[in-house]
Amino acid sequence: MAIRSVASRITLTGLKETSSRLLGFRGIQTFTLPDLPYDYSALEPAISGEIMQIHHQKHHQTYVTNYNNALEQLDQAVNKGDASTVVKLHSAIKFNGGGHVNHSIFWKNLAPVNQGGGEPPKGSLGEAIDTHFGSLEGLVKKMSAEGAALQGSGWVWLGLDKELKKLVVDTTANQDPLVTKGASLVPLVGIDVWEHAYYLQYKNVRPDYLKNVWKVINWKYASEVYDKECK
C-alpha cells in the first residue's frame, strides 16, 4: 500500500506516465524512459543533437533506473518493518522520481520549429499570459531572469495555480517538481537549468541558453494542459 501511495503522489504533477510495468507478484509499479516525439537533432540550432541524446539517454535514464531501485528497496523495507530505511529512501525517491517527472514534462515542452516550436500561444493561455504578465515577451523576460538567477541546479516554471486561478512563475531546486511548491500548482512549461541541459553548447553562459530555448518551446502542448486543467 505504501508503494501505491508514493506513486499516487507523483500523479499530482498532472503527468500521465507514458509507460509502466509490474514488477513481481506484489505489483510494484516501475517506470521506463519515454521515447522522444522528435529526433535528437530536431531542435538544432537551439539545442544540439549531442546534448539531447546525452540528456535523454544518460541523465533521464539514470533518474528512471535509480527511481525504480529506490521503490523496490522501499517495498522491501516496508515489508520488513524497517522504518529507518523507509525514511532514508524518501530523499532518493523525491530526487530521482522528480527527475523522471520533470524531464518527462520537459520533452513535451519542446518541439522542432517545423512542428510549431516557438510559435506564440493562442487562445485562452495566450490571453491569460497577457493578463498576468502584460505580454508573452514579459513572461519570457521574467522566466529567463529567474532561471538565470537560480543558484546551482534546478528548474524554472510557468504554472497554473488551480486554487487561485492564476498563472505563476516559480523555480525549484535540484529535481523538485513544481508541485512541491504547492499542491494546487500544475506545470505548463518547465525549463531545465541544470548544466547538463546546455553546457556542451553554451558552456557556462546560462542566459544564452535561456534566450534560445524559447525558439523551440511547444506552446501548443502548454495550451492543451492549461485548457484541460481550467475545466
PDB file of C-alpha atoms in Angstrom:
ATOM      1  CA  MET A   1       0.000   0.000   0.000  1.00  0.00           C
ATOM      2  CA  ALA A   2       2.934   2.354   0.734  1.00  0.00           C
ATOM      3  CA  ILE A   3       4.233   1.926  -2.792  1.00  0.00           C
ATOM      4  CA  ARG A   4       0.851   2.804  -4.238  1.00  0.00           C
ATOM      5  CA  SER A   5       0.618   5.941  -2.132  1.00  0.00           C
ATOM      6  CA  VAL A   6       4.058   7.088  -3.341  1.00  0.00           C
ATOM      7  CA  ALA A   7       3.046   6.522  -6.946  1.00  0.00           C
ATOM      8  CA  SER A   8      -0.212   8.360  -6.355  1.00  0.00           C
ATOM      9  CA  ARG A   9       1.564  11.469  -5.064  1.00  0.00           C
ATOM     10  CA  ILE A  10       3.639  11.612  -8.229  1.00  0.00           C
ATOM     11  CA  THR A  11       0.441  11.917 -10.280  1.00  0.00           C
ATOM     12  CA  LEU A  12      -0.226  15.280  -8.626  1.00  0.00           C
ATOM     13  CA  THR A  13       2.100  16.812 -11.227  1.00  0.00           C
ATOM     14  CA  GLY A  14      -0.522  16.166 -13.869  1.00  0.00           C
ATOM     15  CA  LEU A  15       1.896  13.920 -15.738  1.00  0.00           C
ATOM     16  CA  LYS A  16       0.497  10.776 -17.270  1.00  0.00           C
ATOM     17  CA  GLU A  17       3.195   8.123 -17.280  1.00  0.00           C
ATOM     18  CA  THR A  18       3.816   7.095 -20.841  1.00  0.00           C
ATOM     19  CA  SER A  19       4.768   3.580 -19.896  1.00  0.00           C
ATOM     20  CA  SER A  20       4.976   1.344 -16.856  1.00  0.00           C
ATOM     21  CA  ARG A  21       5.104  -2.314 -15.989  1.00  0.00           C
ATOM     22  CA  LEU A  22       4.510  -4.512 -12.987  1.00  0.00           C
ATOM     23  CA  LEU A  23       7.464  -5.954 -11.124  1.00  0.00           C
ATOM     24  CA  GLY A  24       6.926  -9.168  -9.209  1.00  0.00           C
ATOM     25  CA  PHE A  25       3.785 -10.566  -7.721  1.00  0.00           C
ATOM     26  CA  ARG A  26       3.341  -7.640  -5.313  1.00  0.00           C
ATOM     27  CA  GLY A  27       2.518  -5.353  -8.212  1.00  0.00           C
ATOM     28  CA  ILE A  28       5.200  -2.678  -7.683  1.00  0.00           C
ATOM     29  CA  GLN A  29       4.796  -0.021 -10.338  1.00  0.00           C
ATOM     30  CA  THR A  30       8.034   0.830 -12.109  1.00  0.00           C
ATOM     31  CA  PHE A  31       8.808   3.325 -14.826  1.00  0.00           C
ATOM     32  CA  THR A  32      10.570   3.344 -18.183  1.00  0.00           C
ATOM     33  CA  LEU A  33      12.278   6.023 -20.236  1.00  0.00           C
ATOM     34  CA  PRO A  34       9.719   7.669 -22.554  1.00  0.00           C
ATOM     35  CA  ASP A  35      10.513   7.977 -26.243  1.00  0.00           C
ATOM     36  CA  LEU A  36      11.008  11.463 -27.633  1.00  0.00           C
ATOM     37  CA  PRO A  37       8.429  12.607 -30.226  1.00  0.00           C
ATOM     38  CA  TYR A  38      11.241  14.016 -32.412  1.00  0.00           C
ATOM     39  CA  ASP A  39      14.826  13.212 -33.414  1.00  0.00           C
ATOM     40  CA  TYR A  40      17.665  14.313 -31.179  1.00  0.00           C
ATOM     41  CA  SER A  41      18.880  16.773 -33.802  1.00  0.00           C
ATOM     42  CA  ALA A  42      15.412  18.201 -34.490  1.00  0.00           C
ATOM     43  CA  LEU A  43      15.803  21.102 -32.048  1.00  0.00           C
ATOM     44  CA  GLU A  44      19.005  22.438 -33.595  1.00  0.00           C
ATOM     45  CA  PRO A  45      20.370  25.072 -33.575  1.00  0.00           C
ATOM     46  CA  ALA A  46      18.633  25.986 -30.290  1.00  0.00           C
ATOM     47  CA  ILE A  47      19.686  22.724 -28.611  1.00  0.00           C
ATOM     48  CA  SER A  48      22.277  20.437 -30.192  1.00  0.00           C
ATOM     49  CA  GLY A  49      21.569  16.824 -31.008  1.00  0.00           C
ATOM     50  CA  GLU A  50      24.519  15.752 -28.866  1.00  0.00           C
ATOM     51  CA  ILE A  51      23.068  17.449 -25.800  1.00  0.00           C
ATOM     52  CA  MET A  52      19.619  15.986 -26.411  1.00  0.00           C
ATOM     53  CA  GLN A  53      20.945  12.457 -26.817  1.00  0.00           C
ATOM     54  CA  ILE A  54      23.077  12.576 -23.674  1.00  0.00           C
ATOM     55  CA  HIS A  55      20.374  14.349 -21.713  1.00  0.00           C
ATOM     56  CA  HIS A  56      17.742  11.776 -22.655  1.00  0.00           C
ATOM     57  CA  GLN A  57      19.701   8.526 -22.841  1.00  0.00           C
ATOM     58  CA  LYS A  58      22.086   9.124 -19.955  1.00  0.00           C
ATOM     59  CA  HIS A  59      20.679  11.620 -17.474  1.00  0.00           C
ATOM     60  CA  HIS A  60      16.967  10.844 -17.715  1.00  0.00           C
ATOM     61  CA  GLN A  61      17.651   7.110 -17.882  1.00  0.00           C
ATOM     62  CA  THR A  62      19.711   7.360 -14.691  1.00  0.00           C
ATOM     63  CA  TYR A  63      16.818   9.007 -12.857  1.00  0.00           C
ATOM     64  CA  VAL A  64      14.462   6.259 -14.035  1.00  0.00           C
ATOM     65  CA  THR A  65      16.836   3.472 -13.002  1.00  0.00           C
ATOM     66  CA  ASN A  66      17.537   4.953  -9.582  1.00  0.00           C
ATOM     67  CA  TYR A  67      13.862   5.705  -9.007  1.00  0.00           C
ATOM     68  CA  ASN A  68      12.874   2.106  -9.724  1.00  0.00           C
ATOM     69  CA  ASN A  69      15.655   0.828  -7.462  1.00  0.00           C
ATOM     70  CA  ALA A  70      14.537   3.100  -4.638  1.00  0.00           C
ATOM     71  CA  LEU A  71      10.911   1.993  -4.995  1.00  0.00           C
ATOM     72  CA  GLU A  72      11.923  -1.660  -4.851  1.00  0.00           C
ATOM     73  CA  GLN A  73      14.082  -1.033  -1.784  1.00  0.00           C
ATOM     74  CA  LEU A  74      11.200   0.847  -0.184  1.00  0.00           C
ATOM     75  CA  ASP A  75       8.866  -2.073  -0.768  1.00  0.00           C
ATOM     76  CA  GLN A  76      11.349  -4.431   0.834  1.00  0.00           C
ATOM     77  CA  ALA A  77      11.866  -2.120   3.795  1.00  0.00           C
ATOM     78  CA  VAL A  78       8.121  -1.708   4.365  1.00  0.00           C
ATOM     79  CA  ASN A  79       7.582  -5.457   4.266  1.00  0.00           C
ATOM     80  CA  LYS A  80      10.395  -5.919   6.800  1.00  0.00           C
ATOM     81  CA  GLY A  81       9.067  -3.161   9.019  1.00  0.00           C
ATOM     82  CA  ASP A  82      12.396  -1.319   8.658  1.00  0.00           C
ATOM     83  CA  ALA A  83      11.269   2.226   9.468  1.00  0.00           C
ATOM     84  CA  SER A  84      14.788   3.674   9.418  1.00  0.00           C
ATOM     85  CA  THR A  85      15.411   2.557   5.830  1.00  0.00           C
ATOM     86  CA  VAL A  86      11.974   3.794   4.755  1.00  0.00           C
ATOM     87  CA  VAL A  87      12.880   7.275   5.993  1.00  0.00           C
ATOM     88  CA  LYS A  88      16.321   7.178   4.358  1.00  0.00           C
ATOM     89  CA  LEU A  89      14.826   6.283   0.979  1.00  0.00           C
ATOM     90  CA  HIS A  90      12.496   9.288   0.831  1.00  0.00           C
ATOM     91  CA  SER A  91      15.218  11.648  -0.422  1.00  0.00           C
ATOM     92  CA  ALA A  92      16.227   9.247  -3.217  1.00  0.00           C
ATOM     93  CA  ILE A  93      12.593   8.801  -4.251  1.00  0.00           C
ATOM     94  CA  LYS A  94      11.999  12.546  -4.294  1.00  0.00           C
ATOM     95  CA  PHE A  95      15.171  13.330  -6.244  1.00  0.00           C
ATOM     96  CA  ASN A  96      15.027  10.547  -8.828  1.00  0.00           C
ATOM     97  CA  GLY A  97      11.238  10.459  -9.084  1.00  0.00           C
ATOM     98  CA  GLY A  98      11.270  14.223  -9.505  1.00  0.00           C
ATOM     99  CA  GLY A  99      13.942  13.921 -12.171  1.00  0.00           C
ATOM    100  CA  HIS A 100      11.771  11.485 -14.095  1.00  0.00           C
ATOM    101  CA  VAL A 101       8.631  13.597 -13.720  1.00  0.00           C
ATOM    102  CA  ASN A 102      10.351  16.864 -14.662  1.00  0.00           C
ATOM    103  CA  HIS A 103      12.159  15.506 -17.698  1.00  0.00           C
ATOM    104  CA  SER A 104       9.052  13.746 -18.988  1.00  0.00           C
ATOM    105  CA  ILE A 105       7.346  17.141 -18.973  1.00  0.00           C
ATOM    106  CA  PHE A 106      10.385  18.904 -20.431  1.00  0.00           C
ATOM    107  CA  TRP A 107      10.485  16.744 -23.574  1.00  0.00           C
ATOM    108  CA  LYS A 108       6.833  17.600 -24.238  1.00  0.00           C
ATOM    109  CA  ASN A 109       7.558  21.277 -23.650  1.00  0.00           C
ATOM    110  CA  LEU A 110       9.901  21.236 -26.652  1.00  0.00           C
ATOM    111  CA  ALA A 111       9.113  20.928 -30.353  1.00  0.00           C
ATOM    112  CA  PRO A 112      11.038  21.413 -33.602  1.00  0.00           C
ATOM    113  CA  VAL A 113      10.403  24.713 -35.382  1.00  0.00           C
ATOM    114  CA  ASN A 114       8.806  22.872 -38.311  1.00  0.00           C
ATOM    115  CA  GLN A 115       6.353  21.288 -35.860  1.00  0.00           C
ATOM    116  CA  GLY A 116       5.299  24.520 -34.196  1.00  0.00           C
ATOM    117  CA  GLY A 117       8.174  25.050 -31.787  1.00  0.00           C
ATOM    118  CA  GLY A 118       8.414  28.679 -30.784  1.00  0.00           C
ATOM    119  CA  GLU A 119       5.018  29.668 -32.154  1.00  0.00           C
ATOM    120  CA  PRO A 120       3.290  32.025 -29.653  1.00  0.00           C
ATOM    121  CA  PRO A 121       0.462  30.618 -27.552  1.00  0.00           C
ATOM    122  CA  LYS A 122      -3.045  31.319 -28.761  1.00  0.00           C
ATOM    123  CA  GLY A 123      -6.483  31.073 -27.258  1.00  0.00           C
ATOM    124  CA  SER A 124      -7.120  31.096 -23.530  1.00  0.00           C
ATOM    125  CA  LEU A 125      -3.492  30.577 -22.486  1.00  0.00           C
ATOM    126  CA  GLY A 126      -2.311  33.454 -24.651  1.00  0.00           C
ATOM    127  CA  GLU A 127      -4.978  35.690 -23.105  1.00  0.00           C
ATOM    128  CA  ALA A 128      -4.029  34.590 -19.583  1.00  0.00           C
ATOM    129  CA  ILE A 129      -0.363  35.363 -20.235  1.00  0.00           C
ATOM    130  CA  ASP A 130      -1.271  38.858 -21.425  1.00  0.00           C
ATOM    131  CA  THR A 131      -3.422  39.348 -18.323  1.00  0.00           C
ATOM    132  CA  HIS A 132      -0.840  38.200 -15.785  1.00  0.00           C
ATOM    133  CA  PHE A 133       2.431  39.278 -17.424  1.00  0.00           C
ATOM    134  CA  GLY A 134       1.450  42.015 -19.849  1.00  0.00           C
ATOM    135  CA  SER A 135       2.636  40.074 -22.881  1.00  0.00           C
ATOM    136  CA  LEU A 136       4.458  36.920 -23.931  1.00  0.00           C
ATOM    137  CA  GLU A 137       7.650  38.978 -24.048  1.00  0.00           C
ATOM    138  CA  GLY A 138       7.062  39.971 -20.428  1.00  0.00           C
ATOM    139  CA  LEU A 139       6.668  36.334 -19.399  1.00  0.00           C
ATOM    140  CA  VAL A 140       9.777  35.246 -21.319  1.00  0.00           C
ATOM    141  CA  LYS A 141      11.808  38.042 -19.722  1.00  0.00           C
ATOM    142  CA  LYS A 142      10.639  37.093 -16.228  1.00  0.00           C
ATOM    143  CA  MET A 143      11.239  33.353 -16.617  1.00  0.00           C
ATOM    144  CA  SER A 144      14.630  33.883 -18.256  1.00  0.00           C
ATOM    145  CA  ALA A 145      15.728  36.235 -15.484  1.00  0.00           C
ATOM    146  CA  GLU A 146      14.615  33.896 -12.713  1.00  0.00           C
ATOM    147  CA  GLY A 147      16.166  30.896 -14.438  1.00  0.00           C
ATOM    148  CA  ALA A 148      19.480  32.712 -14.883  1.00  0.00           C
ATOM    149  CA  ALA A 149      19.488  33.848 -11.243  1.00  0.00           C
ATOM    150  CA  LEU A 150      18.777  30.381  -9.819  1.00  0.00           C
ATOM    151  CA  GLN A 151      21.812  29.305  -7.819  1.00  0.00           C
ATOM    152  CA  GLY A 152      23.080  25.822  -8.500  1.00  0.00           C
ATOM    153  CA  SER A 153      20.834  23.418 -10.371  1.00  0.00           C
ATOM    154  CA  GLY A 154      17.089  23.399 -10.813  1.00  0.00           C
ATOM    155  CA  TRP A 155      14.112  24.392 -12.929  1.00  0.00           C
ATOM    156  CA  VAL A 156      12.142  27.499 -13.822  1.00  0.00           C
ATOM    157  CA  TRP A 157       8.405  27.009 -14.321  1.00  0.00           C
ATOM    158  CA  LEU A 158       5.283  28.564 -15.716  1.00  0.00           C
ATOM    159  CA  GLY A 159       2.477  27.009 -13.731  1.00  0.00           C
ATOM    160  CA  LEU A 160      -1.239  27.268 -13.201  1.00  0.00           C
ATOM    161  CA  ASP A 161      -2.422  27.752  -9.649  1.00  0.00           C
ATOM    162  CA  LYS A 162      -5.769  25.972  -9.833  1.00  0.00           C
ATOM    163  CA  GLU A 163      -6.868  27.240  -6.441  1.00  0.00           C
ATOM    164  CA  LEU A 164      -6.187  30.921  -7.153  1.00  0.00           C
ATOM    165  CA  LYS A 165      -6.965  30.507 -10.875  1.00  0.00           C
ATOM    166  CA  LYS A 166      -3.875  32.404 -11.996  1.00  0.00           C
ATOM    167  CA  LEU A 167      -0.575  31.836 -13.775  1.00  0.00           C
ATOM    168  CA  VAL A 168       2.597  31.823 -11.706  1.00  0.00           C
ATOM    169  CA  VAL A 169       6.338  31.769 -12.385  1.00  0.00           C
ATOM    170  CA  ASP A 170       8.442  29.892  -9.863  1.00  0.00           C
ATOM    171  CA  THR A 171      11.705  27.992  -9.537  1.00  0.00           C
ATOM    172  CA  THR A 172      12.538  24.691  -7.883  1.00  0.00           C
ATOM    173  CA  ALA A 173      15.894  23.413  -6.718  1.00  0.00           C
ATOM    174  CA  ASN A 174      17.558  20.250  -7.932  1.00  0.00           C
ATOM    175  CA  GLN A 175      14.863  17.878  -9.260  1.00  0.00           C
ATOM    176  CA  ASP A 176      11.975  19.073  -7.121  1.00  0.00           C
ATOM    177  CA  PRO A 177       8.731  19.070  -9.156  1.00  0.00           C
ATOM    178  CA  LEU A 178       6.615  22.220  -9.191  1.00  0.00           C
ATOM    179  CA  VAL A 179       4.011  20.503  -7.018  1.00  0.00           C
ATOM    180  CA  THR A 180       6.462  20.700  -4.093  1.00  0.00           C
ATOM    181  CA  LYS A 181       5.768  24.466  -4.041  1.00  0.00           C
ATOM    182  CA  GLY A 182       2.050  23.896  -3.647  1.00  0.00           C
ATOM    183  CA  ALA A 183      -0.453  21.099  -4.204  1.00  0.00           C
ATOM    184  CA  SER A 184      -2.614  23.290  -6.453  1.00  0.00           C
ATOM    185  CA  LEU A 185       0.226  24.082  -8.902  1.00  0.00           C
ATOM    186  CA  VAL A 186       0.153  22.449 -12.337  1.00  0.00           C
ATOM    187  CA  PRO A 187       3.250  22.735 -14.575  1.00  0.00           C
ATOM    188  CA  LEU A 188       2.639  24.213 -18.030  1.00  0.00           C
ATOM    189  CA  VAL A 189       6.213  24.970 -19.121  1.00  0.00           C
ATOM    190  CA  GLY A 190       9.329  23.790 -17.311  1.00  0.00           C
ATOM    191  CA  ILE A 191      12.847  24.705 -18.389  1.00  0.00           C
ATOM    192  CA  ASP A 192      15.771  22.652 -17.141  1.00  0.00           C
ATOM    193  CA  VAL A 193      18.631  24.877 -15.970  1.00  0.00           C
ATOM    194  CA  TRP A 194      20.962  22.114 -14.841  1.00  0.00           C
ATOM    195  CA  GLU A 195      24.300  22.476 -16.642  1.00  0.00           C
ATOM    196  CA  HIS A 196      23.806  19.118 -18.357  1.00  0.00           C
ATOM    197  CA  ALA A 197      20.941  20.742 -20.309  1.00  0.00           C
ATOM    198  CA  TYR A 198      23.189  23.272 -22.024  1.00  0.00           C
ATOM    199  CA  TYR A 199      26.895  23.158 -21.083  1.00  0.00           C
ATOM    200  CA  LEU A 200      28.235  21.293 -24.126  1.00  0.00           C
ATOM    201  CA  GLN A 201      26.814  24.015 -26.362  1.00  0.00           C
ATOM    202  CA  TYR A 202      26.608  27.161 -24.258  1.00  0.00           C
ATOM    203  CA  LYS A 203      29.414  26.461 -21.736  1.00  0.00           C
ATOM    204  CA  ASN A 204      28.676  28.387 -18.538  1.00  0.00           C
ATOM    205  CA  VAL A 205      26.585  31.093 -20.229  1.00  0.00           C
ATOM    206  CA  ARG A 206      23.157  30.043 -18.995  1.00  0.00           C
ATOM    207  CA  PRO A 207      21.461  33.275 -20.193  1.00  0.00           C
ATOM    208  CA  ASP A 208      22.316  32.417 -23.822  1.00  0.00           C
ATOM    209  CA  TYR A 209      20.667  29.020 -23.435  1.00  0.00           C
ATOM    210  CA  LEU A 210      17.613  30.654 -21.880  1.00  0.00           C
ATOM    211  CA  LYS A 211      17.455  33.122 -24.758  1.00  0.00           C
ATOM    212  CA  ASN A 212      17.434  30.409 -27.411  1.00  0.00           C
ATOM    213  CA  VAL A 213      15.347  27.681 -25.774  1.00  0.00           C
ATOM    214  CA  TRP A 214      12.207  29.786 -26.344  1.00  0.00           C
ATOM    215  CA  LYS A 215      12.638  29.210 -30.066  1.00  0.00           C
ATOM    216  CA  VAL A 216      11.608  25.570 -29.560  1.00  0.00           C
ATOM    217  CA  ILE A 217       9.059  25.839 -26.737  1.00  0.00           C
ATOM    218  CA  ASN A 218       5.912  23.864 -27.523  1.00  0.00           C
ATOM    219  CA  TRP A 219       3.172  26.329 -26.595  1.00  0.00           C
ATOM    220  CA  LYS A 220       0.549  24.080 -28.177  1.00  0.00           C
ATOM    221  CA  TYR A 221       1.209  21.437 -25.542  1.00  0.00           C
ATOM    222  CA  ALA A 222       1.161  24.034 -22.751  1.00  0.00           C
ATOM    223  CA  SER A 223      -2.155  25.358 -24.057  1.00  0.00           C
ATOM    224  CA  GLU A 224      -3.677  21.885 -24.074  1.00  0.00           C
ATOM    225  CA  VAL A 225      -2.688  21.322 -20.451  1.00  0.00           C
ATOM    226  CA  TYR A 226      -3.985  24.772 -19.478  1.00  0.00           C
ATOM    227  CA  ASP A 227      -7.350  24.241 -21.150  1.00  0.00           C
ATOM    228  CA  LYS A 228      -7.750  20.810 -19.582  1.00  0.00           C
ATOM    229  CA  GLU A 229      -6.861  21.979 -16.079  1.00  0.00           C
ATOM    230  CA  CYS A 230      -9.137  25.034 -16.292  1.00  0.00           C
ATOM    231  CA  LYS A 231     -12.252  22.933 -16.888  1.00  0.00           C
TER     232      LYS A 231
END
